[in-house]
Structures are given as C-alpha cells and as structure tokens.
C-alpha cells in the first residue's frame, strides 16, 4: 500500500472517530441536563411574603425554593448587639449593615452552612440561632460565632414591595 | 441494501397511516396552510398571539387548559409575548391561593408561575354547566384527535343546518366534521367574534386558523426546537454515515470479499 | 470461550486477567471468527442491542420524572413533555424506540426464518430469542399503560381480560392482576414496577443469547457450517463492527426521522386523552407491532379459543426447530421453502393490516383465512416440505461459490456430514 493511501485511510478513521465522539457527547448532554431544575421549578424562584403580622422580636419562617427562610423583626437591643460586634471576633467577617438593609428586618436563609440543618431561633450562646445537628451558634445577625459551620447564614435576594410585603428571590 | 430501511419505513408508515385514515370520518377535512408543518416548520407568532386572544375571549369560558402556565406565553418557540406582557396577562386573572395564616383560601392576581385559571372547579361542575357534556381540556387537544389540527379547524368551521330528516335534541348542534355529526357546543366563532388589533381581519376562517395554531403550540410547545434539532441530528447522522461507509470500504478492501 | 489462549501484554493486565478474565472475554469478542459473507440482515443483532440500551437509558431518565399514580401519571408525562429539560426528546425517543425495537426484532426473526438460523445446533439461541420477544411484548404493553391515557387504560383492560378466558380461575386471576375490580391505581403501580424490571431480564437473556451464539458461531447466508477461523471467516473486530456500525447509523437516520418529524404517527391520538373508566374510545387497537396477534385473537369466535390461538401463534415458534424437518438451513437452496417463506411474510403483514381494521365482514374473513394459513405453514407445510422438497446443491464453503468448484460433489459431502 502506498504511503499516500495509508495517510488517507488514517484520516478517514480519525475523522470517523472524531465525528462519532462529538455525537456521543451531544447525546449525553440531554441525559445529564434532564436532572437539572426544570422550567416549572425555575419559575417558582420568587415568593411573596406578607409580614404585617410579625411582632417585634418575633420571627416567621417561610418556604422559598424548598428551603426555610427566617424573617425576623429584631428588637432595638438585638440590633445594637449585632452592630456592636467587632469584626475581629467573627469567623466570617461581615457587617450587620450589609446583612440587614432595614435594621429591623433580618431576612436570611434558615439553613446552617455546615451541613444544611435548620437552626433553632432564640437559642445558643449569642442570643441568635443554634443548630442542633452539630452545635453551631449564630448571633442576632445570623453570623457564625462558634461551632463547625464555616460561614454566616446566607442572605437571599429580597426586597420590600411595600412596608408589609417582601418578595424573596 | 439500503432498500431494507426504505421498505421497512414505508411499511410501518403505511400501516400507521392506514388505520389513522380509517379512523377518520369519510368526510374530507378542510385544509389550510399550516406554517408549522414540514421539516423547517415554525409557528407564526402573530397567529399564535391572535390565537391566544381567541382562546381567552371565546374558548376559555368553558375549556380549561390545565397544563399551561402564564410563563409559557413568553417562552421561546411560543407566542413570545414579552415578559411584561405575560406578567400583565397573568395579573389580569384572579388566582386562588392559600391557605393563609388563618387557614383560608384567598384570591390574588396571577403570577407567571401560575397555571392557566380553569373555568370550572371540577369535571362535574363543568358537566352541569354544559348540559352534561364536559368541554375537554385543550392543552393537548391538537394531539388528542385523529386528524389533529385539520380536524379541529374543520369542526370550528363545520356548523351547518342539519340535513332534512335529521332532528336534533335541544342543545345539540349539527356539525359536518364532528364524529357522529352531533356536537353539544354551539358555533363558537362568527365573523368579528373578537377584535384583532394590528389590522388582521377577524373572519371566521382567520380566527379558526389562529386558535388552531395556538392549540398546536399548547399541545407541542417544543415543536420548533424539535424541528431545528432534528435537522441538525439527521444532517450529522448522514455525515457520520458517509464517513463510516468509506471507512468500512477501506477495511473490507483488506480481504478480497466484497461488502 | 477457551478456544485460544490470550495473554495480556501488560503486567497489571495479566494480574487482573488471572483473577477476572475480562480481558480474555474482550479479546474473545474482538477476535471472534465470523463468516465473512454475512449480509446486512445480520446487522440487526447489533441494532437490537443498541435499541435495548437506548430504551434502558431513556427509560431510567424518564423514571426520574414520571409519577406512577393514577391521579398524576398523565400530568407527569405532560410535565416531562413541557418542563423537564429535553424531556420531550427523551420521551419521544423512548416511545418511538419501542416501535423501532420491534421493527428490528421482526427483521431479525424473519432473517432467522429465511436462513434457517433456528436449526440445529442453534435451537437454544432461538428459544432464548423467543423468550426475549415475549418479554419485549410484555414490557411494551406495560409501558404503553404508563402514560395513563385512554388507550393505556382500555388496552390494559382488554389485554388483562384475556386471562378471564381461563376456565374456573380466570376471574380470580384477572382481579389478582388488577389488584382491584377494575384497572386502577394498583394496576398502574405494579405495571410500572414490572416495566422497570423486564428490560433488565431481557438484558440478561441477551447475554445468554450471545453466549449461546458463540458456541456454534454465526449462521450465514449459505447456511453451511463454517470452520473457524478459516478463509471463510473474518475477525469480528474491525470487519463486523464497522459493518454493524454502518447499518446502525442507517437505522438511526430512520429512527431520528420518526422522533423529530413524526413522533406521534405510530401512536394513537386517544392516548392524549386522560384515562376515563366511563368512556371507551370508539376504536381500540393495540400498537402496530401487536396487530397480527390481535387479528388472530379476533378471528376466532370463541373467547377461550381465541386466546389460545393467539398464544399458540407465538409459542409455536419455539417448536420451529423441530417442525422444520429440512436439513438444509438457508432458503437460498430451498426453492419451494423460499416461496412459502414469502407467502408467510405476506400472511403476517395482512394479519397486521386486518388487525387494525374492524373485525367484521370481509376483514373478518381475511383474518380467518390468514390465521389458518399461519398455522398451516408451521404445522403442515414445514414438516412436509423437509421430506418432499428437492433442494439445490449446497457449496462446501463460503469461498467456494466464488471460486467455482464442483458444487454437486460438495452437496453429497454436505448431506453426509449432516447425517
């Protein structure tokens, strides 16, 4: 067999393999992507909450994307306590001002950043939240102070539509 | 040997179509030019938007569309209303939500994620309001009737006076294309039943075509994506087949036998 | 699989292979001597394996979204079609895949009938194949029930009611199948479970089918025994692999055409109407691949006998290796059998056609004649033909007809061999 012929043959085989591989890849993607959140799940991304009935010092829990969201109406003492903390004392330094747009309202994802349990309100060494699973303590701003959790509880995207209604997401 | 495939394809096609044709009435259905047929078929956006208008203003008072959500109206491949338009459409409907803190259901304006509001609470209520006949849900109607879109289009335009000798019960109408010719729905479309904005004249035929196009989309919302992907997939397969064919020739040329 | 010794080149390969001879198996499969004259009808074995894998993979992904409950099944299928990412694609592949699977299996079966692949020493391969075919029908039937449309519901009602034909215990069996007094939610959930299980049984049987095949090796268009390896054979890889691959691609083009451009043409419009136990659709027909048997069922006016005839039509195939008394395998050398073969093909197609038609008048008459012929073919024609037919001279080897030596002499030898 001449050299030229061999070359052409090898090109043909390489091309077949390459094109075939592209096809296999293109087929695998839909099979993987079908497990991603579907259109109806994505559409539920925002939740509207009426907070008019929440009393000072109390918190409500609402469901957003299948996870609990804590909406706490903080007392002036709690706000002062949250704002007085020195940044050096924090494991995940973050100002309370950055976490609560309106100091009276703290809206955060009620999910412990350790392994996803739901912390208990008004418990723990810092008057905030305490996670019963592995003992993480959060302060009145939802920041991690003690225990295995690596970061503060997450603040979701939210806004006040009016003084009584919050849209989360 | 490629004939194997051709023959087998034609055979099933024949078998499939014969019993479908069979199931239809002997009456020839009305035909119109559907933009979504064919290998590159796409929906006519204007027609879909008008069709939605006809559905809402005429059909929706009796026919539910329970698998559709308002968000679908702005999705790609559909009527493609803008998000703002779709939001406005959703908000124009009252949706029952709840229970609230007091354990009561309450009404609120619709959101994009809501399903289309249903005209009746349940099947029994729908039957009671329509002389015992349940107005079928329209979400997949275009796929649920043999004859498909042509059938629906024909029924919408097939109202006639009954032939002499045929007597109809109260609340039953004569339709040339309906199975058995008796239909419990009164003629839904008359010239000018709705008012189209944008200059399209709202003739019976135009409205029937628009609303049927809309029903095809609700039944098959990914039709455009399917056609597009199909073209690419088949083109790809043909290229790979050609490459493999020549590779095969090469490989088999190593032995004296023919392929 | 001990016909040759294979030693992996690498040290680790050898270590592994001594403990689990996977590499030996791979080598056996790749080098397997295959008759070099296999035509394209032989590619359907590979195509069927592909179909099975496609059905399992798409089925698994659909099962992640499907809800097996009478109240939610229809809705969940619509959810798959509308909202799940590429859900419409996966479902259409799965639903059309069933049809493509049967298309391929019918070609595979009829290839076997033409070339006598069911004959000694391949009876076990054939019987395993029949079991696979039966399981495929069960899986397809139960799969069709899952979307819980009108055809699902009434198809399930009609097919399960076949068992009520059994004397004395029929009613009890049907209720046991249903888990109630009619087809309902318990029926749906158990059908889903079984629909999920059966493909894996099929997969296991396919392994046995191929294992059994690798004992005598492939039959071939000439139908003679081939010495392997020899001038008559080629290694499975790359020769057969590339040929199978090419045929598979052609098959996929047809498949893709259905999926993308007429995904519902093989289904029934009524199945897009949610199941309603109060209304039966005007025209109940099974999927196209079950139509011939449906025609046989309806052609017999007695309930029990109809069911018996239908089951016999399938089970009779298992006895085929003994019903066909001819020593010659391939129809190429059986001029009479070849004629009857094509009549049988036509007979089955006509059965399929009348199966889709209403069981009345002329259709019923045709159905009866073709049903009778179907059984006559297997029970009378085949046994007699083996004794009466004058067969053509069979060549000694695959390469021989090409080289053109003395066919007469070889026929004699062939007969001696077989006796």
PDB file of N, CA and C in Angstrom, chain A residues 1 5 8-9 12-13 15-17 19-24 39-41 43-44 46-48 50 53 60, chain B residues 69 71-72 75 101 108 111-115 229 236 239-240 242-248 250-251 253-254:
ATOM      1  N   UNK A   1       0.849  -1.201   0.000  1.00  0.00           N
ATOM      2  CA  UNK A   1       0.000   0.000   0.000  1.00  0.00           C
ATOM      3  C   UNK A   1       0.882   1.247   0.000  1.00  0.00           C
ATOM      4  N   UNK A   5      -1.943   6.463   0.338  1.00  0.00           N
ATOM      5  CA  UNK A   5      -3.170   5.723   0.616  1.00  0.00           C
ATOM      6  C   UNK A   5      -3.346   5.511   2.119  1.00  0.00           C
ATOM      7  N   UNK A   8      -4.497   8.611   3.754  1.00  0.00           N
ATOM      8  CA  UNK A   8      -5.892   8.925   3.547  1.00  0.00           C
ATOM      9  C   UNK A   8      -6.767   8.039   4.426  1.00  0.00           C
ATOM     10  N   UNK A   9      -6.331   6.791   4.525  1.00  0.00           N
ATOM     11  CA  UNK A   9      -7.108   5.864   5.322  1.00  0.00           C
ATOM     12  C   UNK A   9      -7.114   6.314   6.774  1.00  0.00           C
ATOM     13  N   UNK A  12      -9.381   9.139   7.345  1.00  0.00           N
ATOM     14  CA  UNK A  12     -10.777   8.707   7.323  1.00  0.00           C
ATOM     15  C   UNK A  12     -11.181   8.141   8.682  1.00  0.00           C
ATOM     16  N   UNK A  13     -10.318   7.287   9.243  1.00  0.00           N
ATOM     17  CA  UNK A  13     -10.642   6.677  10.529  1.00  0.00           C
ATOM     18  C   UNK A  13     -10.694   7.723  11.631  1.00  0.00           C
ATOM     19  N   UNK A  15     -11.273  10.875  11.318  1.00  0.00           N
ATOM     20  CA  UNK A  15     -12.458  11.708  11.138  1.00  0.00           C
ATOM     21  C   UNK A  15     -13.703  10.983  11.649  1.00  0.00           C
ATOM     22  N   UNK A  16     -13.822   9.695  11.335  1.00  0.00           N
ATOM     23  CA  UNK A  16     -14.987   8.934  11.799  1.00  0.00           C
ATOM     24  C   UNK A  16     -15.051   8.928  13.322  1.00  0.00           C
ATOM     25  N   UNK A  17     -13.887   8.637  13.944  1.00  0.00           N
ATOM     26  CA  UNK A  17     -13.863   8.613  15.404  1.00  0.00           C
ATOM     27  C   UNK A  17     -14.246   9.969  15.978  1.00  0.00           C
ATOM     28  N   UNK A  19     -15.897  12.551  14.642  1.00  0.00           N
ATOM     29  CA  UNK A  19     -17.304  12.917  14.433  1.00  0.00           C
ATOM     30  C   UNK A  19     -18.201  12.067  15.335  1.00  0.00           C
ATOM     31  N   UNK A  20     -17.864  10.792  15.440  1.00  0.00           N
ATOM     32  CA  UNK A  20     -18.636   9.908  16.311  1.00  0.00           C
ATOM     33  C   UNK A  20     -18.594  10.370  17.749  1.00  0.00           C
ATOM     34  N   UNK A  21     -17.403  10.795  18.212  1.00  0.00           N
ATOM     35  CA  UNK A  21     -17.254  11.232  19.597  1.00  0.00           C
ATOM     36  C   UNK A  21     -18.097  12.476  19.859  1.00  0.00           C
ATOM     37  N   UNK A  22     -18.128  13.396  18.882  1.00  0.00           N
ATOM     38  CA  UNK A  22     -18.944  14.600  19.033  1.00  0.00           C
ATOM     39  C   UNK A  22     -20.410  14.213  19.240  1.00  0.00           C
ATOM     40  N   UNK A  23     -20.857  13.240  18.446  1.00  0.00           N
ATOM     41  CA  UNK A  23     -22.242  12.790  18.544  1.00  0.00           C
ATOM     42  C   UNK A  23     -22.553  12.207  19.903  1.00  0.00           C
ATOM     43  N   UNK A  24     -21.640  11.386  20.406  1.00  0.00           N
ATOM     44  CA  UNK A  24     -21.863  10.771  21.717  1.00  0.00           C
ATOM     45  C   UNK A  24     -21.981  11.868  22.781  1.00  0.00           C
ATOM     46  N   UNK A  39     -38.120  23.748  34.020  1.00  0.00           N
ATOM     47  CA  UNK A  39     -38.709  25.062  33.790  1.00  0.00           C
ATOM     48  C   UNK A  39     -39.725  25.435  34.866  1.00  0.00           C
ATOM     49  N   UNK A  40     -40.495  24.457  35.355  1.00  0.00           N
ATOM     50  CA  UNK A  40     -41.511  24.798  36.346  1.00  0.00           C
ATOM     51  C   UNK A  40     -40.875  25.095  37.697  1.00  0.00           C
ATOM     52  N   UNK A  41     -39.756  24.435  37.984  1.00  0.00           N
ATOM     53  CA  UNK A  41     -39.066  24.706  39.250  1.00  0.00           C
ATOM     54  C   UNK A  41     -38.435  26.090  39.207  1.00  0.00           C
ATOM     55  N   UNK A  43     -39.376  28.559  37.563  1.00  0.00           N
ATOM     56  CA  UNK A  43     -40.398  29.599  37.555  1.00  0.00           C
ATOM     57  C   UNK A  43     -40.866  29.948  38.956  1.00  0.00           C
ATOM     58  N   UNK A  44     -40.659  29.049  39.893  1.00  0.00           N
ATOM     59  CA  UNK A  44     -41.126  29.307  41.263  1.00  0.00           C
ATOM     60  C   UNK A  44     -40.077  30.045  42.080  1.00  0.00           C
ATOM     61  N   UNK A  46     -39.464  33.018  42.924  1.00  0.00           N
ATOM     62  CA  UNK A  46     -39.723  34.101  43.877  1.00  0.00           C
ATOM     63  C   UNK A  46     -40.983  33.843  44.694  1.00  0.00           C
ATOM     64  N   UNK A  47     -40.929  34.265  45.948  1.00  0.00           N
ATOM     65  CA  UNK A  47     -42.050  34.079  46.861  1.00  0.00           C
ATOM     66  C   UNK A  47     -42.403  35.422  47.491  1.00  0.00           C
ATOM     67  N   UNK A  48     -43.682  35.673  47.592  1.00  0.00           N
ATOM     68  CA  UNK A  48     -44.128  36.920  48.197  1.00  0.00           C
ATOM     69  C   UNK A  48     -44.574  36.656  49.628  1.00  0.00           C
ATOM     70  N   UNK A  50     -46.233  38.250  53.247  1.00  0.00           N
ATOM     71  CA  UNK A  50     -46.878  39.336  53.989  1.00  0.00           C
ATOM     72  C   UNK A  50     -46.330  39.324  55.407  1.00  0.00           C
ATOM     73  N   UNK A  53     -48.066  40.893  60.111  1.00  0.00           N
ATOM     74  CA  UNK A  53     -48.484  40.355  61.402  1.00  0.00           C
ATOM     75  C   UNK A  53     -47.319  39.928  62.285  1.00  0.00           C
ATOM     76  N   UNK A  60     -40.744  34.740  61.675  1.00  0.00           N
ATOM     77  CA  UNK A  60     -41.545  33.736  60.967  1.00  0.00           C
ATOM     78  C   UNK A  60     -40.627  32.973  60.012  1.00  0.00           C
TER      79      UNK A  60
ATOM     80  N   UNK B  69     -48.929  27.266  31.765  1.00  0.00           N
ATOM     81  CA  UNK B  69     -48.715  28.306  32.759  1.00  0.00           C
ATOM     82  C   UNK B  69     -48.557  29.615  32.018  1.00  0.00           C
ATOM     83  N   UNK B  71     -46.274  31.704  32.309  1.00  0.00           N
ATOM     84  CA  UNK B  71     -44.884  31.895  31.874  1.00  0.00           C
ATOM     85  C   UNK B  71     -44.651  31.347  30.463  1.00  0.00           C
ATOM     86  N   UNK B  72     -45.403  30.291  30.099  1.00  0.00           N
ATOM     87  CA  UNK B  72     -45.224  29.690  28.769  1.00  0.00           C
ATOM     88  C   UNK B  72     -45.451  30.702  27.650  1.00  0.00           C
ATOM     89  N   UNK B  75     -42.306  32.192  26.630  1.00  0.00           N
ATOM     90  CA  UNK B  75     -41.179  31.309  26.350  1.00  0.00           C
ATOM     91  C   UNK B  75     -40.891  31.217  24.859  1.00  0.00           C
ATOM     92  N   UNK B 101     -52.508  32.280  56.823  1.00  0.00           N
ATOM     93  CA  UNK B 101     -52.309  32.003  58.253  1.00  0.00           C
ATOM     94  C   UNK B 101     -53.602  31.614  58.958  1.00  0.00           C
ATOM     95  N   UNK B 108     -55.785  36.234  44.607  1.00  0.00           N
ATOM     96  CA  UNK B 108     -54.728  37.210  44.341  1.00  0.00           C
ATOM     97  C   UNK B 108     -54.522  37.261  42.827  1.00  0.00           C
ATOM     98  N   UNK B 111     -49.605  35.121  38.768  1.00  0.00           N
ATOM     99  CA  UNK B 111     -48.182  35.319  38.540  1.00  0.00           C
ATOM    100  C   UNK B 111     -47.765  34.447  37.358  1.00  0.00           C
ATOM    101  N   UNK B 112     -46.557  34.698  36.857  1.00  0.00           N
ATOM    102  CA  UNK B 112     -46.091  33.925  35.707  1.00  0.00           C
ATOM    103  C   UNK B 112     -46.077  32.427  35.976  1.00  0.00           C
ATOM    104  N   UNK B 113     -45.764  32.063  37.227  1.00  0.00           N
ATOM    105  CA  UNK B 113     -45.632  30.638  37.519  1.00  0.00           C
ATOM    106  C   UNK B 113     -46.977  29.939  37.685  1.00  0.00           C
ATOM    107  N   UNK B 114     -48.075  30.695  37.705  1.00  0.00           N
ATOM    108  CA  UNK B 114     -49.388  30.068  37.883  1.00  0.00           C
ATOM    109  C   UNK B 114     -49.826  29.345  36.625  1.00  0.00           C
ATOM    110  N   UNK B 115     -50.587  28.280  36.853  1.00  0.00           N
ATOM    111  CA  UNK B 115     -51.223  27.591  35.732  1.00  0.00           C
ATOM    112  C   UNK B 115     -52.400  28.429  35.244  1.00  0.00           C
ATOM    113  N   UNK B 229     -33.636  20.795  15.993  1.00  0.00           N
ATOM    114  CA  UNK B 229     -32.691  19.775  16.430  1.00  0.00           C
ATOM    115  C   UNK B 229     -32.703  18.599  15.460  1.00  0.00           C
ATOM    116  N   UNK B 236     -26.132  15.483  10.800  1.00  0.00           N
ATOM    117  CA  UNK B 236     -24.972  14.897  11.468  1.00  0.00           C
ATOM    118  C   UNK B 236     -24.882  13.403  11.170  1.00  0.00           C
ATOM    119  N   UNK B 239     -23.664  12.678   7.683  1.00  0.00           N
ATOM    120  CA  UNK B 239     -22.220  12.874   7.523  1.00  0.00           C
ATOM    121  C   UNK B 239     -21.453  11.705   8.126  1.00  0.00           C
ATOM    122  N   UNK B 240     -21.836  11.332   9.352  1.00  0.00           N
ATOM    123  CA  UNK B 240     -21.131  10.229  10.007  1.00  0.00           C
ATOM    124  C   UNK B 240     -21.324   8.924   9.229  1.00  0.00           C
ATOM    125  N   UNK B 242     -21.685   8.581   6.049  1.00  0.00           N
ATOM    126  CA  UNK B 242     -20.813   8.609   4.875  1.00  0.00           C
ATOM    127  C   UNK B 242     -19.373   8.277   5.274  1.00  0.00           C
ATOM    128  N   UNK B 243     -18.924   8.903   6.358  1.00  0.00           N
ATOM    129  CA  UNK B 243     -17.554   8.631   6.822  1.00  0.00           C
ATOM    130  C   UNK B 243     -17.378   7.158   7.152  1.00  0.00           C
ATOM    131  N   UNK B 244     -18.353   6.618   7.879  1.00  0.00           N
ATOM    132  CA  UNK B 244     -18.253   5.210   8.283  1.00  0.00           C
ATOM    133  C   UNK B 244     -18.342   4.302   7.063  1.00  0.00           C
ATOM    134  N   UNK B 245     -19.134   4.715   6.091  1.00  0.00           N
ATOM    135  CA  UNK B 245     -19.255   3.902   4.879  1.00  0.00           C
ATOM    136  C   UNK B 245     -17.901   3.757   4.190  1.00  0.00           C
ATOM    137  N   UNK B 246     -17.197   4.879   4.043  1.00  0.00           N
ATOM    138  CA  UNK B 246     -15.899   4.795   3.376  1.00  0.00           C
ATOM    139  C   UNK B 246     -14.873   4.078   4.238  1.00  0.00           C
ATOM    140  N   UNK B 247     -14.953   4.279   5.551  1.00  0.00           N
ATOM    141  CA  UNK B 247     -14.058   3.525   6.438  1.00  0.00           C
ATOM    142  C   UNK B 247     -14.298   2.034   6.261  1.00  0.00           C
ATOM    143  N   UNK B 248     -15.566   1.672   6.165  1.00  0.00           N
ATOM    144  CA  UNK B 248     -15.918   0.264   6.009  1.00  0.00           C
ATOM    145  C   UNK B 248     -15.350  -0.294   4.704  1.00  0.00           C
ATOM    146  N   UNK B 250     -12.794   0.737   3.117  1.00  0.00           N
ATOM    147  CA  UNK B 250     -11.344   0.612   3.291  1.00  0.00           C
ATOM    148  C   UNK B 250     -11.010  -0.662   4.039  1.00  0.00           C
ATOM    149  N   UNK B 251     -11.686  -0.857   5.147  1.00  0.00           N
ATOM    150  CA  UNK B 251     -11.356  -2.001   5.993  1.00  0.00           C
ATOM    151  C   UNK B 251     -11.625  -3.312   5.262  1.00  0.00           C
ATOM    152  N   UNK B 253     -11.623  -3.784   2.168  1.00  0.00           N
ATOM    153  CA  UNK B 253     -10.774  -3.982   0.996  1.00  0.00           C
ATOM    154  C   UNK B 253      -9.535  -4.804   1.359  1.00  0.00           C
ATOM    155  N   UNK B 254      -9.284  -4.953   2.668  1.00  0.00           N
ATOM    156  CA  UNK B 254      -8.136  -5.758   3.077  1.00  0.00           C
ATOM    157  C   UNK B 254      -8.330  -7.231   2.725  1.00  0.00           C
TER     158      UNK B 254
END
